[in-house]
CSV table of C-alpha atoms in Angstrom, one decimal:
chain,number,residue,atom,x,y,z
A,252,LEU,CA,140.8,155.7,72.4
A,253,MET,CA,137.2,156.1,75.3
A,254,PRO,CA,137.9,155.6,78.2
A,255,SER,CA,136.6,152.2,79.0
A,256,ALA,CA,133.4,153.5,81.9
A,257,GLN,CA,133.0,155.9,79.6
A,258,LEU,CA,132.5,154.0,76.8
A,259,GLU,CA,130.1,151.3,79.2
A,260,SER,CA,127.8,154.4,78.8
A,261,LEU,CA,127.6,155.7,76.1
A,262,LEU,CA,127.0,152.2,74.6
A,263,SER,CA,124.1,151.3,77.1
A,264,GLN,CA,122.9,154.4,76.9
A,265,MET,CA,122.1,153.6,72.9
A,266,VAL,CA,120.4,150.4,74.5
A,267,GLN,CA,118.0,151.6,77.3
A,268,GLY,CA,118.0,155.2,76.7
A,269,ASP,CA,115.3,157.7,75.7
A,270,PRO,CA,115.9,159.1,72.4
A,271,GLU,CA,117.5,162.3,73.8
A,272,GLN,CA,119.8,160.2,75.8
A,273,ILE,CA,120.7,157.5,72.4
A,274,ARG,CA,121.3,161.2,70.2
A,275,GLN,CA,123.6,162.6,72.3
A,276,ALA,CA,125.8,158.7,72.7
A,277,GLU,CA,124.6,158.7,69.5
A,278,GLU,CA,126.4,162.0,69.0
A,279,ALA,CA,129.2,160.8,71.2
A,280,LEU,CA,129.9,157.7,69.1
A,281,THR,CA,130.4,158.5,65.9
A,282,PRO,CA,133.5,160.4,65.4
A,283,ALA,CA,135.2,157.8,66.5
A,284,LEU,CA,133.9,155.0,64.8
A,285,SER,CA,135.2,156.5,62.7
A,286,THR,CA,138.8,155.9,63.8
A,287,PRO,CA,140.5,152.4,63.3
A,288,ALA,CA,142.1,152.1,66.9
A,289,PHE,CA,138.5,152.9,68.5
A,290,MET,CA,137.9,149.1,67.2
A,291,LEU,CA,140.4,147.9,69.8
A,292,ASP,CA,137.5,149.5,72.9
A,293,LEU,CA,134.6,147.9,70.9
A,294,LEU,CA,136.3,144.5,71.1
A,295,THR,CA,137.1,145.1,75.3
A,296,ARG,CA,134.0,146.0,75.8
A,297,LEU,CA,132.6,143.0,74.0
A,298,THR,CA,135.2,140.5,76.2
A,299,GLN,CA,135.1,142.5,79.5
A,300,SER,CA,131.9,143.7,79.5
A,301,GLN,CA,129.0,142.2,83.0
A,302,ALA,CA,125.7,144.1,80.5
A,303,ALA,CA,124.5,141.3,78.1
A,304,HIS,CA,123.2,143.8,75.6
A,305,VAL,CA,126.3,146.8,75.8
A,306,ARG,CA,128.2,143.0,74.4
A,307,GLN,CA,125.5,142.9,71.8
A,308,LEU,CA,126.2,146.2,70.4
A,309,ALA,CA,129.9,146.3,70.2
A,310,ALA,CA,129.7,143.3,69.2
A,311,VAL,CA,127.0,145.1,66.1
A,312,LEU,CA,128.7,147.9,65.7
A,313,LEU,CA,132.3,146.1,65.0
A,314,ARG,CA,130.8,144.0,62.1
A,315,ARG,CA,129.1,147.7,60.9
A,316,ARG,CA,133.0,149.2,60.4
A,317,ILE,CA,134.8,146.7,60.8
A,318,GLY,CA,135.3,146.1,56.8
A,319,SER,CA,136.2,150.0,56.4
A,320,HIS,CA,139.3,149.6,59.1
A,321,TRP,CA,140.1,146.0,58.5
A,322,ARG,CA,143.8,146.5,56.3
A,323,LYS,CA,144.1,150.0,58.8
A,324,LEU,CA,144.7,148.3,61.9
A,325,GLY,CA,148.3,145.6,60.4
A,326,ALA,CA,148.8,142.5,61.0
A,327,ALA,CA,148.9,142.4,64.8
A,328,ASN,CA,145.5,143.9,66.1
A,329,THR,CA,143.6,142.2,63.0
A,330,ASN,CA,145.3,139.2,64.5
A,331,ARG,CA,144.4,139.8,67.9
A,332,ILE,CA,140.9,140.7,66.9
A,333,LYS,CA,140.7,136.9,64.7
A,334,ALA,CA,141.4,135.8,68.4
A,335,THR,CA,140.1,137.3,70.6
A,336,LEU,CA,136.5,136.6,68.4
A,337,LEU,CA,136.7,133.0,68.6
A,338,GLN,CA,137.4,133.4,71.6
A,339,VAL,CA,134.0,135.3,72.9
A,340,LEU,CA,132.1,132.3,70.8
A,341,ALA,CA,133.5,129.9,73.2
A,342,THR,CA,132.7,130.8,76.5
A,343,GLU,CA,129.5,134.2,75.7
A,344,PRO,CA,126.4,132.5,77.5
A,345,GLU,CA,124.5,134.4,75.9
A,346,GLY,CA,122.3,133.8,72.3
A,347,ALA,CA,121.5,136.8,71.3
A,348,VAL,CA,125.1,138.3,72.0
A,349,VAL,CA,126.6,134.8,70.3
A,350,ARG,CA,124.6,135.1,67.1
A,351,SER,CA,126.1,138.8,66.7
A,352,VAL,CA,129.7,137.6,67.2
A,353,ALA,CA,129.0,135.4,64.4
A,354,ALA,CA,128.0,137.9,62.5
A,355,LEU,CA,130.7,139.5,63.0
A,356,CYS,CA,132.7,136.7,62.6
A,357,ALA,CA,131.5,136.7,58.7
A,358,SER,CA,132.1,139.9,58.0
A,359,ALA,CA,135.7,139.3,59.9
A,360,ALA,CA,136.7,136.3,57.4
A,361,ARG,CA,135.3,138.5,54.2
A,362,HIS,CA,138.4,140.6,54.6
A,363,ALA,CA,140.7,137.8,56.8
A,364,MET,CA,140.2,134.8,54.3
A,365,SER,CA,141.0,136.7,51.2
A,366,LYS,CA,144.8,137.7,52.9
A,367,GLY,CA,146.3,134.4,53.4
A,368,GLY,CA,143.2,132.8,55.5
A,369,TRP,CA,141.8,132.5,58.8
A,370,PRO,CA,142.1,129.2,59.6
A,371,GLU,CA,141.5,129.1,62.9
A,372,LEU,CA,137.8,129.8,62.1
A,373,LEU,CA,137.3,126.3,60.0
A,374,SER,CA,139.3,124.6,63.2
A,375,CYS,CA,136.8,126.6,66.0
A,376,VAL,CA,133.6,124.9,63.3
A,377,LEU,CA,135.4,121.3,62.8
A,378,GLU,CA,135.8,121.3,67.6
A,379,GLY,CA,132.9,123.0,67.8
A,380,SER,CA,130.8,120.8,65.5
A,381,ARG,CA,132.2,117.1,67.1
A,382,SER,CA,132.0,118.7,71.3
A,383,PRO,CA,129.9,116.9,73.7
A,384,THR,CA,128.3,119.8,74.9
A,385,THR,CA,125.1,120.7,73.0
A,386,ALA,CA,126.0,124.8,73.4
A,387,HIS,CA,129.6,124.9,71.6
A,388,ARG,CA,128.3,123.0,68.8
A,389,LEU,CA,124.8,125.0,69.0
A,390,VAL,CA,127.9,128.4,68.7
A,391,ALA,CA,129.2,126.0,65.0
A,392,MET,CA,125.8,126.0,63.3
A,393,THR,CA,125.7,129.4,63.8
A,394,LEU,CA,128.8,130.3,62.4
A,395,ILE,CA,128.2,128.3,59.4
A,396,ALA,CA,125.1,130.2,58.9
A,397,SER,CA,127.3,133.9,59.1
A,398,LEU,CA,129.8,132.4,57.0
A,399,LEU,CA,127.7,130.7,54.9
A,400,GLU,CA,125.6,133.9,54.4
A,401,SER,CA,128.8,136.1,52.3
A,402,ASP,CA,129.3,134.9,48.8
A,403,GLU,CA,132.7,135.9,48.8
A,404,VAL,CA,133.0,133.8,52.4
A,405,THR,CA,131.4,130.3,50.6
A,406,GLU,CA,133.7,130.6,47.9
A,407,HIS,CA,136.9,130.9,50.3
A,408,LEU,CA,135.1,128.1,52.0
A,409,ARG,CA,134.5,125.8,48.7
A,410,PRO,CA,137.4,124.3,49.4
A,411,HIS,CA,136.3,122.4,52.4
A,412,PHE,CA,132.4,121.6,51.4
A,413,VAL,CA,132.1,118.2,51.2
A,414,LEU,CA,133.7,118.5,55.1
A,415,LEU,CA,130.7,121.9,55.0
A,416,LYS,CA,128.1,118.7,53.7
A,417,ASP,CA,129.3,115.9,56.2
A,418,LEU,CA,128.9,117.9,59.7
A,419,LEU,CA,125.9,119.4,58.4
A,420,ALA,CA,123.8,115.6,57.8
A,421,ALA,CA,125.6,115.3,61.4
A,422,ALA,CA,124.1,118.2,62.9
A,423,LEU,CA,121.1,118.0,61.2
A,424,GLN,CA,120.9,114.9,63.4
A,425,ASP,CA,122.0,115.9,66.5
A,426,ALA,CA,119.4,114.8,69.4
A,427,GLN,CA,119.1,118.3,70.5
A,428,LEU,CA,116.4,120.0,68.3
A,429,ASP,CA,118.1,123.6,68.9
A,430,VAL,CA,121.4,122.5,66.6
A,431,ALA,CA,119.6,120.4,64.0
A,432,ARG,CA,117.4,123.6,63.8
A,433,GLY,CA,120.8,125.5,63.2
A,434,ALA,CA,122.2,122.8,60.5
A,435,LEU,CA,119.0,124.1,59.4
A,436,LYS,CA,119.2,127.6,59.0
A,437,ALA,CA,123.2,126.8,57.5
A,438,LEU,CA,122.1,124.9,55.2
A,439,SER,CA,119.4,127.4,54.7
A,440,ALA,CA,122.4,130.2,53.5
A,441,TRP,CA,124.4,127.6,52.2
A,442,THR,CA,121.6,126.6,49.2
A,443,PRO,CA,122.1,129.1,46.9
A,444,SER,CA,125.8,129.2,46.4
A,445,LEU,CA,125.6,125.7,45.3
A,446,GLY,CA,123.7,126.8,41.6
A,447,THR,CA,125.6,124.6,39.6
A,448,GLU,CA,123.2,120.7,39.2
A,449,GLN,CA,126.0,118.7,39.5
A,450,ASP,CA,126.6,120.6,43.7
A,451,ALA,CA,123.6,120.5,44.2
A,452,ALA,CA,123.7,116.6,43.5
A,453,SER,CA,126.9,115.9,45.5
A,454,LEU,CA,126.0,117.8,48.0
A,455,LEU,CA,122.6,118.8,48.8
A,456,ARG,CA,121.1,116.1,47.4
A,457,PRO,CA,122.1,113.2,50.1
A,458,LEU,CA,120.4,116.2,53.1
A,459,VAL,CA,117.4,116.0,51.3
A,460,PRO,CA,116.3,112.4,53.9
A,461,LEU,CA,118.0,114.0,56.1
A,462,VAL,CA,116.3,116.7,55.7
A,463,LEU,CA,113.0,115.6,56.2
A,464,GLY,CA,113.3,113.0,58.4
A,465,LEU,CA,114.3,116.5,60.5
A,466,GLY,CA,110.7,117.3,60.1
A,467,ALA,CA,109.1,114.3,60.4
A,468,ARG,CA,110.6,114.4,64.2
A,469,ALA,CA,109.7,118.3,64.9
A,470,LEU,CA,106.0,117.3,63.3
A,471,GLY,CA,105.5,113.3,65.1
A,472,GLU,CA,107.2,116.2,68.7
A,473,SER,CA,104.1,118.8,68.4
A,474,ASP,CA,104.8,120.4,71.9
A,475,SER,CA,108.2,120.9,72.1
A,476,LEU,CA,108.9,124.5,72.5
A,477,GLY,CA,109.9,125.6,68.2
A,478,ASP,CA,108.7,122.8,66.8
A,479,ASP,CA,106.7,125.5,64.8
A,480,GLU,CA,110.0,127.0,63.7
A,481,THR,CA,111.4,124.0,62.4
A,482,ILE,CA,108.5,123.0,60.4
A,483,THR,CA,109.0,126.1,58.4
A,484,LEU,CA,111.9,126.3,58.1
A,485,VAL,CA,111.7,122.8,57.0
A,486,CYS,CA,109.8,123.6,54.1
A,487,SER,CA,110.5,126.8,53.0
A,488,LEU,CA,114.5,125.1,52.1
A,489,MET,CA,112.4,122.2,50.6
A,490,ASP,CA,110.8,125.3,48.7
A,491,ASP,CA,114.2,126.2,48.0
A,492,LEU,CA,116.1,123.0,47.2
A,493,LEU,CA,112.8,122.5,44.6
A,494,GLU,CA,114.2,125.0,42.6
A,495,GLN,CA,117.9,124.0,42.2
A,496,ASP,CA,118.5,121.5,39.4
A,497,GLY,CA,120.0,118.3,41.0
A,498,ALA,CA,118.7,119.1,44.6
A,499,VAL,CA,115.9,116.3,44.2
A,500,GLN,CA,115.5,113.7,42.7
A,501,PRO,CA,112.6,111.7,40.9
A,502,ALA,CA,112.2,109.3,44.4
A,503,GLN,CA,112.0,112.0,46.8
A,504,VAL,CA,109.4,113.9,45.9
A,505,SER,CA,106.5,111.0,47.6
A,506,PRO,CA,108.5,111.9,50.4
A,507,ILE,CA,107.8,115.6,50.2
A,508,ALA,CA,104.8,115.4,49.1
A,509,ASP,CA,103.5,113.3,52.1
A,510,TYR,CA,105.5,115.7,55.0
A,511,ALA,CA,104.5,118.3,53.5
A,512,LEU,CA,100.8,117.5,53.7
A,513,ALA,CA,100.9,115.9,56.6
A,514,ALA,CA,101.9,119.4,57.9
A,515,ALA,CA,99.4,121.3,56.4
A,516,ALA,CA,96.4,119.3,57.9
A,517,SER,CA,97.7,118.9,61.5
A,518,THR,CA,95.7,121.7,63.6
A,519,SER,CA,98.1,121.7,66.8
A,520,LEU,CA,100.2,124.1,64.3
A,521,GLU,CA,100.2,127.1,64.6
A,522,LEU,CA,99.4,129.0,61.0
A,523,GLU,CA,102.4,130.1,59.6
A,524,PRO,CA,104.2,125.9,59.3
A,525,ARG,CA,100.8,125.3,58.0
A,526,ARG,CA,101.0,127.9,55.5
A,527,ALA,CA,104.3,127.2,54.5
A,528,ALA,CA,103.3,123.1,54.5
A,529,LEU,CA,100.8,124.7,51.5
A,530,HIS,CA,103.1,126.5,49.6
A,531,LEU,CA,105.5,123.5,49.5
A,532,CYS,CA,102.5,121.9,48.0
A,533,ALA,CA,102.7,123.8,45.2
A,534,CYS,CA,106.0,124.4,44.8
A,535,LEU,CA,105.8,120.7,44.2
A,536,VAL,CA,104.0,120.9,41.8
A,537,GLY,CA,105.4,123.8,40.4
A,538,THR,CA,109.1,122.4,40.3
A,539,ARG,CA,108.5,118.7,39.8
A,540,ARG,CA,104.6,118.0,38.0
A,541,ARG,CA,105.7,115.8,35.9
A,542,ALA,CA,106.8,113.2,38.3
A,543,VAL,CA,103.9,114.2,40.7
A,544,VAL,CA,101.5,112.9,37.4
A,545,LYS,CA,103.5,110.1,36.6
A,546,GLN,CA,104.1,109.1,40.5
A,547,LYS,CA,100.3,109.4,40.6
A,548,LEU,CA,100.2,111.3,43.9
A,549,LEU,CA,97.8,113.9,42.2
A,550,PRO,CA,94.4,111.8,43.9
A,551,ALA,CA,96.1,111.2,47.2
A,552,MET,CA,97.4,114.5,46.7
A,553,LEU,CA,93.7,116.1,46.3
A,554,ALA,CA,91.9,114.3,47.9
A,555,ARG,CA,94.8,115.4,51.0
A,556,LEU,CA,94.5,118.6,50.1
A,557,PHE,CA,90.8,118.6,50.1
A,558,GLU,CA,90.9,117.2,53.8
A,559,VAL,CA,92.6,120.9,54.8
A,560,CYS,CA,90.3,122.4,52.8
A,561,SER,CA,86.7,121.7,54.7
A,562,SER,CA,89.2,121.2,58.0
A,563,GLY,CA,87.9,122.8,61.1
A,564,GLY,CA,84.5,124.2,60.2
A,565,ILE,CA,83.5,126.8,59.2
A,566,GLY,CA,82.6,128.7,62.1
A,567,ALA,CA,81.0,131.8,62.9
A,568,PRO,CA,80.0,134.8,60.1
A,569,ASP,CA,82.1,137.6,61.5
A,570,ASP,CA,85.7,134.4,62.2
A,571,ASP,CA,86.6,134.9,57.6
A,572,ASP,CA,89.7,136.3,59.9
A,573,ASP,CA,91.0,133.4,62.6
A,574,ASP,CA,93.8,130.8,61.3
A,575,GLU,CA,91.2,127.6,59.7
A,576,SER,CA,90.2,130.3,57.4
A,577,LYS,CA,93.6,131.2,56.3
A,578,VAL,CA,94.0,127.6,56.5
A,579,TYR,CA,91.0,126.7,53.7
A,580,LYS,CA,91.5,129.2,51.6
A,581,MET,CA,95.0,128.3,51.3
A,582,ALA,CA,94.4,124.7,50.2
A,583,ALA,CA,92.1,126.2,47.7
A,584,GLN,CA,95.3,128.2,46.2
A,585,VAL,CA,96.7,125.3,46.3
A,586,PHE,CA,93.9,123.9,44.0
A,587,GLU,CA,94.2,126.8,41.3
A,588,THR,CA,97.7,126.1,41.2
A,589,VAL,CA,97.5,122.1,40.1
A,590,ALA,CA,94.5,123.5,38.2
A,591,GLU,CA,97.0,126.0,36.2
A,592,LEU,CA,100.0,123.9,35.5
A,593,VAL,CA,98.9,120.0,36.0
A,594,PRO,CA,97.0,119.0,32.2
A,595,SER,CA,93.0,118.6,33.1
A,596,LYS,CA,92.5,115.5,31.5
A,597,HIS,CA,94.8,114.2,35.4
A,598,VAL,CA,92.9,116.9,36.8
A,599,MET,CA,89.4,117.4,36.5
A,600,PRO,CA,88.4,113.6,36.7
A,601,LEU,CA,89.7,113.8,40.1
A,602,LEU,CA,88.0,116.6,40.7
A,603,LEU,CA,84.3,115.7,39.8
A,604,GLU,CA,85.0,112.9,42.5
A,605,LEU,CA,85.6,115.4,45.1
A,606,VAL,CA,82.0,116.8,44.0
A,607,ALA,CA,80.4,114.1,43.3
A,608,THR,CA,81.9,112.6,47.4
A,609,HIS,CA,81.5,115.8,49.5
A,610,ALA,CA,78.5,117.5,47.3
A,611,PRO,CA,75.5,116.1,49.2
A,612,SER,CA,77.4,116.2,52.2
A,613,PRO,CA,75.4,117.5,55.7
A,614,ASP,CA,78.7,119.2,56.8
A,615,PRO,CA,78.5,122.4,55.5
A,616,ALA,CA,82.5,122.8,55.5
A,617,ARG,CA,82.6,120.7,53.0
A,618,ARG,CA,80.2,121.7,50.4
A,619,ARG,CA,81.8,125.0,50.8
A,620,ALA,CA,85.0,123.8,49.9
A,621,VAL,CA,83.1,121.9,47.1
A,622,LEU,CA,82.5,125.3,45.4
A,623,LEU,CA,85.5,127.1,47.0
A,624,ILE,CA,87.3,124.3,44.9
A,625,LEU,CA,85.2,125.4,42.1
A,626,ALA,CA,85.6,128.2,41.9
A,627,VAL,CA,90.0,128.7,41.6
A,628,THR,CA,90.5,125.6,38.7
A,629,ALA,CA,88.0,127.4,36.8
A,630,ALA,CA,90.4,129.2,34.9
A,631,GLY,CA,92.9,126.6,34.9
A,632,CYS,CA,90.8,123.6,33.5
A,633,ALA,CA,88.1,126.3,31.4
A,634,GLU,CA,87.3,123.6,27.4
A,635,ALA,CA,86.9,120.4,30.3
A,636,PHE,CA,84.8,122.8,33.0
A,637,ALA,CA,82.3,124.2,30.3
A,638,LYS,CA,82.4,120.6,29.3
A,639,GLU,CA,80.8,120.2,32.3
A,640,LEU,CA,78.5,123.0,33.6
A,641,PRO,CA,75.2,120.6,33.3
A,642,ARG,CA,76.8,118.1,35.8
A,643,LEU,CA,78.1,120.9,38.0
A,644,MET,CA,75.6,124.5,38.5
A,645,PRO,CA,73.0,122.5,40.1
A,646,VAL,CA,75.6,121.9,42.7
A,647,VAL,CA,76.1,125.6,42.3
A,648,TYR,CA,72.3,126.3,42.5
A,649,ALA,CA,72.4,124.2,45.8
A,650,GLY,CA,74.8,126.1,47.5
A,651,CYS,CA,72.7,129.7,46.6
A,652,GLU,CA,70.2,127.7,48.7
A,653,ALA,CA,71.9,126.7,51.6
A,654,PRO,CA,70.8,127.5,55.0
A,655,GLU,CA,75.2,128.5,55.7
A,656,PRO,CA,75.6,132.2,54.9
A,657,GLN,CA,79.3,130.8,54.7
A,658,VAL,CA,78.0,128.0,51.7
A,659,ARG,CA,76.2,131.1,49.7
A,660,GLU,CA,79.1,132.9,49.4
A,661,ALA,CA,81.2,130.9,48.0
A,662,ALA,CA,78.5,129.4,45.8
A,663,CYS,CA,78.3,132.9,44.0
A,664,LEU,CA,82.1,132.5,43.9
A,665,ALA,CA,82.1,130.3,41.3
A,666,ILE,CA,79.0,131.3,40.2
A,667,GLY,CA,81.4,134.8,39.5
A,668,LEU,CA,84.9,132.7,38.1
A,669,PHE,CA,82.6,130.8,36.0
A,670,ALA,CA,81.5,133.7,34.2
A,671,GLN,CA,84.6,135.9,33.7
A,672,SER,CA,86.7,131.8,33.0
A,673,LEU,CA,83.8,129.7,31.1
A,674,HIS,CA,81.3,132.4,28.7
A,675,PRO,CA,79.9,131.2,26.8
A,676,GLU,CA,78.7,128.8,27.5
A,677,ILE,CA,77.9,129.6,31.0
A,678,LEU,CA,75.5,131.8,29.7
A,679,GLU,CA,73.2,129.2,28.7
A,680,HIS,CA,71.8,128.6,32.6
A,681,TYR,CA,70.6,132.5,32.9
A,682,GLU,CA,67.7,131.5,33.4
A,683,ARG,CA,68.1,129.4,36.5
A,684,VAL,CA,71.8,131.5,37.9
A,685,LEU,CA,69.9,135.0,38.1
A,686,PRO,CA,66.5,133.9,40.0
A,687,HIS,CA,69.6,131.8,42.0
A,688,LEU,CA,71.4,135.2,42.1
A,689,PHE,CA,68.0,137.5,43.5
A,690,GLU,CA,67.6,135.4,46.1
A,691,VAL,CA,71.0,135.5,47.7
A,692,LEU,CA,71.1,139.9,46.7
A,693,ALA,CA,68.5,138.9,49.7
A,694,ASP,CA,70.9,138.1,52.3
A,695,ALA,CA,71.4,139.8,55.9
A,696,ARG,CA,74.6,139.3,55.5
A,697,GLY,CA,76.9,141.9,54.1
A,698,GLU,CA,79.4,140.1,51.7
A,699,VAL,CA,77.0,137.5,50.6
A,700,GLN,CA,75.5,141.0,49.1
A,701,GLY,CA,78.9,142.0,48.1
A,702,ARG,CA,80.1,138.0,47.3
A,703,ALA,CA,75.8,137.5,45.2
A,704,CYS,CA,77.0,142.0,43.2
A,705,TYR,CA,80.4,140.8,42.3
A,706,ALA,CA,78.7,137.9,40.4
A,707,ILE,CA,76.0,139.7,38.9
A,708,GLU,CA,78.6,141.6,37.6
A,709,ALA,CA,80.6,139.4,36.3
A,710,PHE,CA,78.0,137.0,34.6
A,711,CYS,CA,75.4,140.2,32.9
A,712,GLU,CA,78.4,141.4,31.5
A,713,HIS,CA,78.2,139.1,28.9
A,714,LEU,CA,75.0,138.1,29.1
A,715,GLY,CA,73.5,140.4,25.7
A,716,SER,CA,69.3,141.1,25.1
A,717,ASP,CA,69.0,138.0,27.0
A,718,ILE,CA,68.7,140.2,30.5
A,719,GLN,CA,65.7,142.1,29.2
A,720,PRO,CA,63.4,139.7,30.9
A,721,PHE,CA,65.4,140.1,33.8
A,722,LEU,CA,66.0,143.4,33.9
A,723,ALA,CA,63.1,144.9,35.8
A,724,PRO,CA,64.0,143.1,39.3
A,725,LEU,CA,68.1,142.8,38.8
A,726,LEU,CA,67.7,147.1,39.4
A,727,GLU,CA,65.1,146.7,41.6
A,728,ARG,CA,66.5,144.4,43.7
A,729,LEU,CA,71.0,145.7,43.2
A,730,THR,CA,69.2,149.7,43.6
A,731,THR,CA,67.1,148.5,47.1
A,732,LEU,CA,70.8,147.0,47.8
A,733,LEU,CA,72.1,149.8,47.3
A,734,GLN,CA,70.3,152.2,49.4
A,735,HIS,CA,69.7,150.0,52.2
A,736,THR,CA,72.9,149.2,52.6
A,737,ALA,CA,75.8,150.7,54.9
A,738,GLU,CA,78.9,148.6,54.5
A,739,ARG,CA,81.3,150.5,52.0
A,740,PRO,CA,81.7,147.6,49.9
A,741,THR,CA,79.0,146.5,49.2
A,742,GLN,CA,77.6,149.7,48.1
A,743,GLU,CA,80.8,149.7,45.9
A,744,ARG,CA,80.1,146.0,44.1
A,745,CYS,CA,76.2,146.9,44.3
A,746,VAL,CA,77.4,150.2,41.8
A,747,SER,CA,79.6,147.5,40.0
A,748,ALA,CA,77.3,145.4,38.9
A,749,ILE,CA,74.6,148.1,37.6
A,750,ALA,CA,76.4,149.2,35.8
A,751,ALA,CA,77.3,145.9,34.3
A,752,VAL,CA,73.2,144.9,33.8
A,753,ALA,CA,74.1,148.4,32.2
A,754,VAL,CA,76.8,147.6,29.4
A,755,GLY,CA,74.9,144.1,29.0
A,756,ALA,CA,71.1,145.7,28.4
A,757,LYS,CA,72.5,148.2,25.9
A,758,LYS,CA,70.0,150.6,25.1
A,759,ALA,CA,67.2,148.7,27.1
A,760,PHE,CA,68.9,150.2,29.8
A,761,ALA,CA,67.3,153.7,29.1
A,762,ASP,CA,63.9,153.3,30.3
A,763,TYR,CA,65.6,153.4,33.7
A,764,PHE,CA,67.9,156.5,33.4
A,765,ASP,CA,64.5,158.7,35.7
């Protein structure tokens, strides 16, 4: 339909041209793409072009249009396409092109398998997965992953599910990490299709130890290229498996917890795998909390999470957006999940133990972690917290007096969240809370000032007439801060705090309108 040289030029122009050249190439290709015969021209470029970017684009365009033209191509041409695609998979040297061709195979399989099947495709997968050549095994995993992303193809493969499980089991233990990682991706694509408890138990459950084994291997080889990706994939897959009824048996909960906590604590990893590991911890509590409690995993889990929450030091005051800061905040969020989902009778004694152990620490990161954890767990354990306020508030006051601004900020956050979740009990402590907040308002750091304003807003909104002895110094400090700060977030917090004071003071506030 189109001369080979012209098509080669247009495809290259689509990838490497400037915007005007791309527009011209699209205009030239659009009419041809609506013609079934043009699929064969693209197939020729896929097999004969010397440029990898041209071969890849040819595969992408074929994938986009093959479905609408499949029936019109006729048996001879569709057989030619199927045979050619399998040949390309066996010989293509470029990984990006292989992935595009695998996706094209999945698209073609949707139509080919509904018309009598494509047995050669499954043979290609089997031969590739058992090949002594690493590249062939990797291609097989890439192809399996692409096929399993299609619900229609997955259903056609159902008679071969046991075989697929065995192939993936072998690949997860492959000596080459790339192949094992490919098996993870294939398993991730397969998992959503196994919705019944019977499927999950027979097909997924036997693979859980192998997935954890691969994750442990990647974690133990932290200097190897790609380990971060493998660990992230393992954690994400374990999230999905925990959501599947029957996929994870109770005996596997403890190994999953150990792995997730080890990955979360590994400072040699980048942010993303540690984030995924902490998310897995939260997912484990959310989906298997009874097993976590029954197997007495919670004490060790919270102790190790505390180490993550306090790791890396507190850094400079302006380093709140570095990776370690993000990790400690995510670890605190797992504590919040635990407090929300696990009965407080199991959680509160462990929190009090952490407070007793680490609140006196000379390490400011540990003192900040204590305050942050108290802040985020108060709502989930509100009744138990209210009873323990006489024991906890001195820890918060000490945080307000700490020399480190990050610790003072965490103390203000704790007061604010206590005020939201623990009233009226927290209001009984107003005579000590407000003077401490006055002192923190004088902090030179905008973030601390803003957090103190937030605490005042949350606390004073419910205080009522007890606020009157503090009304004058409160308003004096807030108006002074409002007049002298140039930071917009702090100004907004300050105005909100003044409004809350007005709500709490009611008629007494009228004397301050002038």
